Structure formats: structure tokens, C-alpha cells
Amino acid sequence: GENVEQHPSTLSVQEGDSAVIKCTYSDSASNYFPWYKQELGKRPQLIIDIRSNVGEKKDQRIAVTLNKTAKHFSLHITETQPEDSAVYFCAASWALNTDKLIFGTGTRLQVFP
Amino acid sequence: DTEVTQTPKHLVMGMTNKKSLKCEQHMGHRAMYWYKQKAKKPPELMFVYSYEKLSINESVPSRFSPECPNSSLLNLHLHALQPEDSALYLCASSQGGQPFSGNTIYFGEGSWLTVV
């Protein structure tokens, strides 16, 4: 069945460093890949997404890359700040019904000042 | 405006109680969702309504009963819940109706449910 693996489960970086979170999906027909940030006690919020017809997308300090052949996609955060500390979830759309997202298991990012 | 509003924010209920969670969006979205989230886990899909019809039921126990009165409203009726059902219940919505491209899903703030 459909599956999304996410690594690492925890990531600690120094303020100003870069952070990279990687996800692998199983369904080659998936065509939509969002990333959500969830702060403690808050709702998941979309921070960036990418569709399968695009290889890379950037929004200020955040970028996402997609390798369809390898079925990998990654989140890159540059110049990290303490307020970037949160849990990040990747997701992939389910080919049979794109209203359904398959979520990764999450990465807890801690940015130390 | 990307607002999905959920009430109540917190709910404590006994195992014999009947209660409801409510969700509202005014973005003209045609797909609405209920997710359940346990601590340190990703959101887990429960139900999807597309154009006010139930399109996905992820084999959720019948003690959870969804209802979509109209395109802006989504309810989740709760009856005879178990303590293990305690979780954050997230409502979400998306544009929907686009089978060949993904739709951004917007989450509400959630309802924290405790079953005692």
C-alpha cells in the first residue's frame, strides 16, 4: 500500500545552520507533495508544496526538491532561526484520490541559539 | 482568508456521553476532512467529504459518525467513546474536485478531546 518514510526523526542544529529533511514515497503515481510545520499545541500549517511537474521550488529560506525517478523529496531550510523549531511533516497525495494525503512520521527540528 | 474554524477547542466527555465536534469554512472549498492526531504522531485521516458526499471512510469505528449538513459545515458526532480515543481532532478543507493535481489542505486549530 501507499507509504511515506521520513528521516531523520529528530534534528538539532545551531542557529544559522541549514537543515535538511528527507522523505521517500512508494506510489509512483503520487503527484503532490506538501510540507507542514506543526508547533507544539498548534495546527499543522502548510509551509511549501511541490507538484510532480516541477523539480524544485523555493520560498525565501525554504526550498523543496523532488526526484521523481528515485521517489524522493526533501525540505531544505537555510539560515535556521529558533522560531523554526517545530515538528515537520512531509506528505504525498494518494494516486487513487488526491484528496487523501499520506503523511510521513514527522521530524522534530530544534534550533539552538 | 484560509480560515477553518472548529468548536469546541477542548472537550471532556464520559464514555457514555454523546457529543459533537463542529467545523466551518467559508472559502468555498468542496472537500472537508476529519483527522485524528495523537501525541508525537502525524495526522491520521478519518473521513473525507467531497461535494457534501462521504468519499473516504478510513475504516473508522461507528462510534464516530460524520455529517456534512452543507458545503461549509462538517460535524463529527461522538458516542460511547473509549479513553484511547482521546486525541486532537483536526478538521480541514481543500478546494477539491481536481483529480489530477493535489489540493492544498488547510487545517483548523483542532478540538482537544479527553475521554474519561
Tab-separated table of C-alpha atoms in Angstrom:
chain	number	residue	atom	x	y	z
A	1	GLY	CA	0.000	0.000	0.000
A	2	GLU	CA	0.958	3.651	-0.046
A	3	ASN	CA	3.726	4.698	2.345
A	4	VAL	CA	5.883	7.751	3.068
A	5	GLU	CA	9.113	7.371	5.022
A	6	GLN	CA	10.649	10.437	6.668
A	7	HIS	CA	14.156	10.935	8.088
A	8	PRO	CA	15.540	11.922	10.460
A	9	SER	CA	13.034	11.683	13.292
A	10	THR	CA	14.907	14.369	15.250
A	11	LEU	CA	17.312	17.042	14.063
A	12	SER	CA	19.247	19.539	16.149
A	13	VAL	CA	21.106	22.422	14.525
A	14	GLN	CA	22.777	25.626	15.583
A	15	GLU	CA	21.084	28.877	14.672
A	16	GLY	CA	22.228	29.950	11.223
A	17	ASP	CA	22.981	26.434	10.026
A	18	SER	CA	20.994	24.609	7.357
A	19	ALA	CA	18.575	21.757	7.989
A	20	VAL	CA	17.547	19.042	5.552
A	21	ILE	CA	14.667	16.598	5.981
A	22	LYS	CA	14.169	13.767	3.516
A	23	CYS	CA	11.127	11.751	2.503
A	24	THR	CA	10.612	8.761	0.269
A	25	TYR	CA	7.259	7.748	-1.148
A	26	SER	CA	6.127	4.413	-2.529
A	27	ASP	CA	3.415	5.257	-5.079
A	28	SER	CA	4.974	6.398	-8.333
A	29	ALA	CA	1.625	7.964	-9.339
A	30	SER	CA	1.687	10.438	-6.424
A	31	ASN	CA	1.764	13.943	-7.868
A	32	TYR	CA	1.535	16.403	-4.977
A	33	PHE	CA	3.982	16.785	-2.081
A	34	PRO	CA	3.260	19.308	0.687
A	35	TRP	CA	5.284	20.058	3.801
A	36	TYR	CA	3.601	21.037	7.055
A	37	LYS	CA	5.075	22.673	10.144
A	38	GLN	CA	3.413	21.987	13.478
A	39	GLU	CA	4.389	23.930	16.568
A	40	LEU	CA	3.598	22.479	19.967
A	41	GLY	CA	-0.139	22.577	20.636
A	42	LYS	CA	-0.898	24.158	17.269
A	43	ARG	CA	-2.377	23.060	13.973
A	44	PRO	CA	-0.234	21.788	11.080
A	45	GLN	CA	0.447	24.682	8.706
A	46	LEU	CA	1.485	24.357	5.096
A	47	ILE	CA	4.902	25.893	4.527
A	48	ILE	CA	5.652	24.808	0.975
A	49	ASP	CA	4.454	22.296	-1.578
A	50	ILE	CA	5.576	20.940	-4.919
A	51	ARG	CA	3.828	19.208	-7.781
A	52	SER	CA	5.265	16.403	-9.846
A	53	ASN	CA	5.854	18.548	-12.935
A	54	VAL	CA	8.396	20.666	-11.015
A	55	GLY	CA	11.821	19.611	-9.717
A	56	GLU	CA	12.471	22.406	-7.232
A	57	LYS	CA	10.612	25.228	-5.541
A	58	LYS	CA	11.914	27.942	-3.255
A	59	ASP	CA	10.277	30.411	-0.891
A	60	GLN	CA	12.770	32.653	0.935
A	61	ARG	CA	14.718	30.386	3.351
A	62	ILE	CA	12.732	27.273	2.486
A	63	ALA	CA	13.137	25.052	-0.558
A	64	VAL	CA	11.792	21.686	-1.630
A	65	THR	CA	13.344	19.378	-4.199
A	66	LEU	CA	11.692	16.412	-5.909
A	67	ASN	CA	13.346	13.455	-7.606
A	68	LYS	CA	10.527	11.526	-9.273
A	69	THR	CA	12.780	8.769	-10.546
A	70	ALA	CA	14.048	7.961	-7.070
A	71	LYS	CA	10.707	8.867	-5.442
A	72	HIS	CA	12.469	11.215	-3.026
A	73	PHE	CA	11.642	14.729	-1.939
A	74	SER	CA	13.442	16.923	0.555
A	75	LEU	CA	12.891	20.070	2.601
A	76	HIS	CA	15.807	22.477	2.920
A	77	ILE	CA	15.805	25.279	5.478
A	78	THR	CA	18.702	27.734	5.316
A	79	GLU	CA	19.830	30.232	7.953
A	80	THR	CA	17.753	28.491	10.601
A	81	GLN	CA	16.249	30.517	13.424
A	82	PRO	CA	14.928	29.421	16.848
A	83	GLU	CA	11.370	30.009	15.616
A	84	ASP	CA	11.927	27.265	13.022
A	85	SER	CA	11.834	24.780	15.916
A	86	ALA	CA	8.788	22.561	15.387
A	87	VAL	CA	7.722	19.185	14.016
A	88	TYR	CA	7.791	18.990	10.237
A	89	PHE	CA	5.642	16.512	8.301
A	90	CYS	CA	6.049	15.624	4.663
A	91	ALA	CA	3.137	14.152	2.735
A	92	ALA	CA	2.326	12.678	-0.647
A	93	SER	CA	-1.010	12.567	-2.411
A	94	TRP	CA	-2.654	9.204	-2.914
A	95	ALA	CA	-2.947	8.416	-6.612
A	96	LEU	CA	-6.429	6.918	-6.357
A	97	ASN	CA	-7.875	10.017	-4.691
A	98	THR	CA	-5.803	13.182	-4.465
A	99	ASP	CA	-7.965	14.436	-1.607
A	100	LYS	CA	-6.082	11.932	0.572
A	101	LEU	CA	-2.591	12.714	1.822
A	102	ILE	CA	-0.198	10.086	3.143
A	103	PHE	CA	1.876	11.680	5.898
A	104	GLY	CA	5.410	10.898	6.917
A	105	THR	CA	6.152	10.194	10.573
A	106	GLY	CA	7.493	13.665	11.296
A	107	THR	CA	10.828	15.301	12.135
A	108	ARG	CA	11.317	17.250	15.339
A	109	LEU	CA	13.643	20.133	14.490
A	110	GLN	CA	15.368	22.001	17.305
A	111	VAL	CA	17.324	25.144	16.511
A	112	PHE	CA	19.631	26.214	19.318
A	113	PRO	CA	20.559	29.909	19.670
B	1	ASP	CA	-8.719	34.057	4.109
B	2	THR	CA	-7.649	30.490	4.844
B	3	GLU	CA	-9.686	30.001	7.996
B	4	VAL	CA	-11.154	26.732	9.189
B	5	THR	CA	-12.984	27.191	12.481
B	6	GLN	CA	-13.517	24.382	14.970
B	7	THR	CA	-15.574	24.210	18.147
B	8	PRO	CA	-15.170	23.386	20.926
B	9	LYS	CA	-11.433	23.830	21.442
B	10	HIS	CA	-11.476	21.459	24.410
B	11	LEU	CA	-13.950	18.711	25.292
B	12	VAL	CA	-14.007	16.274	28.182
B	13	MET	CA	-16.603	13.527	27.926
B	14	GLY	CA	-17.511	10.342	29.693
B	15	MET	CA	-17.664	7.020	27.922
B	16	THR	CA	-21.479	7.054	27.927
B	17	ASN	CA	-21.835	10.635	26.678
B	18	LYS	CA	-22.897	11.857	23.256
B	19	LYS	CA	-21.159	14.962	21.984
B	20	SER	CA	-20.366	16.630	18.685
B	21	LEU	CA	-17.413	18.453	17.190
B	22	LYS	CA	-18.177	21.209	14.704
B	23	CYS	CA	-16.231	22.685	11.827
B	24	GLU	CA	-16.909	25.562	9.461
B	25	GLN	CA	-15.155	27.067	6.460
B	26	HIS	CA	-16.162	29.916	4.166
B	27	MET	CA	-13.505	29.551	1.496
B	28	GLY	CA	-15.826	27.824	-0.979
B	29	HIS	CA	-13.866	24.605	-0.562
B	30	ARG	CA	-15.618	21.475	-1.771
B	31	ALA	CA	-13.658	18.895	0.219
B	32	MET	CA	-13.722	18.667	4.021
B	33	TYR	CA	-11.873	16.282	6.264
B	34	TRP	CA	-11.637	14.887	9.762
B	35	TYR	CA	-8.231	13.861	11.022
B	36	LYS	CA	-7.214	12.401	14.386
B	37	GLN	CA	-3.806	13.170	15.823
B	38	LYS	CA	-2.166	11.510	18.811
B	39	ALA	CA	0.854	12.980	20.535
B	40	LYS	CA	4.078	12.811	18.511
B	41	LYS	CA	2.281	11.214	15.555
B	42	PRO	CA	1.216	12.538	12.154
B	43	PRO	CA	-2.427	13.379	11.469
B	44	GLU	CA	-4.403	10.242	10.673
B	45	LEU	CA	-7.197	10.575	8.127
B	46	MET	CA	-10.652	9.523	9.301
B	47	PHE	CA	-13.186	10.842	6.771
B	48	VAL	CA	-13.329	12.910	3.594
B	49	TYR	CA	-16.414	14.624	2.236
B	50	SER	CA	-16.296	15.747	-1.373
B	51	TYR	CA	-19.168	17.905	-2.633
B	52	GLU	CA	-21.067	17.050	0.562
B	53	LYS	CA	-20.851	13.305	-0.042
B	54	LEU	CA	-18.724	10.936	2.019
B	55	SER	CA	-15.910	9.886	-0.315
B	56	ILE	CA	-13.428	8.291	2.074
B	57	ASN	CA	-14.012	6.425	5.347
B	58	GLU	CA	-10.763	5.014	6.676
B	59	SER	CA	-12.490	2.118	8.440
B	60	VAL	CA	-13.317	4.332	11.411
B	61	PRO	CA	-15.332	2.706	14.244
B	62	SER	CA	-19.028	3.517	14.169
B	63	ARG	CA	-18.794	5.375	17.477
B	64	PHE	CA	-17.535	8.226	15.264
B	65	SER	CA	-20.251	9.470	12.918
B	66	PRO	CA	-19.550	12.279	10.438
B	67	GLU	CA	-22.142	14.602	8.991
B	68	CYS	CA	-21.900	17.285	6.319
B	69	PRO	CA	-25.066	19.444	6.534
B	70	ASN	CA	-23.875	21.732	3.741
B	71	SER	CA	-20.755	22.679	1.846
B	72	SER	CA	-19.488	24.932	4.658
B	73	LEU	CA	-20.177	22.753	7.683
B	74	LEU	CA	-18.812	19.457	8.941
B	75	ASN	CA	-19.721	17.712	12.169
B	76	LEU	CA	-18.306	14.706	13.964
B	77	HIS	CA	-20.756	13.002	16.299
B	78	LEU	CA	-19.218	11.076	19.167
B	79	HIS	CA	-20.907	8.308	21.134
B	80	ALA	CA	-19.645	5.637	23.521
B	81	LEU	CA	-16.016	6.602	23.063
B	82	GLN	CA	-13.104	4.879	24.761
B	83	PRO	CA	-10.233	6.515	26.673
B	84	GLU	CA	-7.902	5.611	23.789
B	85	ASP	CA	-9.966	7.916	21.558
B	86	SER	CA	-8.541	10.884	23.440
B	87	ALA	CA	-6.642	12.934	20.871
B	88	LEU	CA	-6.568	16.157	18.897
B	89	TYR	CA	-9.289	16.103	16.238
B	90	LEU	CA	-8.458	18.265	13.261
B	91	CYS	CA	-10.916	19.454	10.680
B	92	ALA	CA	-9.521	20.516	7.325
B	93	SER	CA	-10.701	21.686	3.942
B	94	SER	CA	-9.366	21.962	0.405
B	95	GLN	CA	-10.513	23.163	-2.988
B	96	GLY	CA	-11.358	19.610	-4.001
B	97	GLY	CA	-12.664	18.406	-7.319
B	98	GLN	CA	-9.288	18.295	-9.082
B	99	PRO	CA	-8.400	14.686	-9.660
B	100	PHE	CA	-5.148	15.326	-11.472
B	101	SER	CA	-3.495	17.828	-9.181
B	102	GLY	CA	-3.095	17.984	-5.467
B	103	ASN	CA	-5.124	20.338	-3.407
B	104	THR	CA	-3.704	22.374	-0.545
B	105	ILE	CA	-5.288	21.181	2.666
B	106	TYR	CA	-5.905	23.822	5.347
B	107	PHE	CA	-6.279	22.651	8.926
B	108	GLY	CA	-8.385	24.120	11.706
B	109	GLU	CA	-6.943	24.686	15.187
B	110	GLY	CA	-8.344	21.376	16.352
B	111	SER	CA	-10.505	20.128	19.192
B	112	TRP	CA	-8.697	18.531	22.108
B	113	LEU	CA	-10.807	15.578	23.215
B	114	THR	CA	-10.368	13.768	26.510
B	115	VAL	CA	-12.471	10.677	27.207
B	116	VAL	CA	-12.735	9.761	30.887
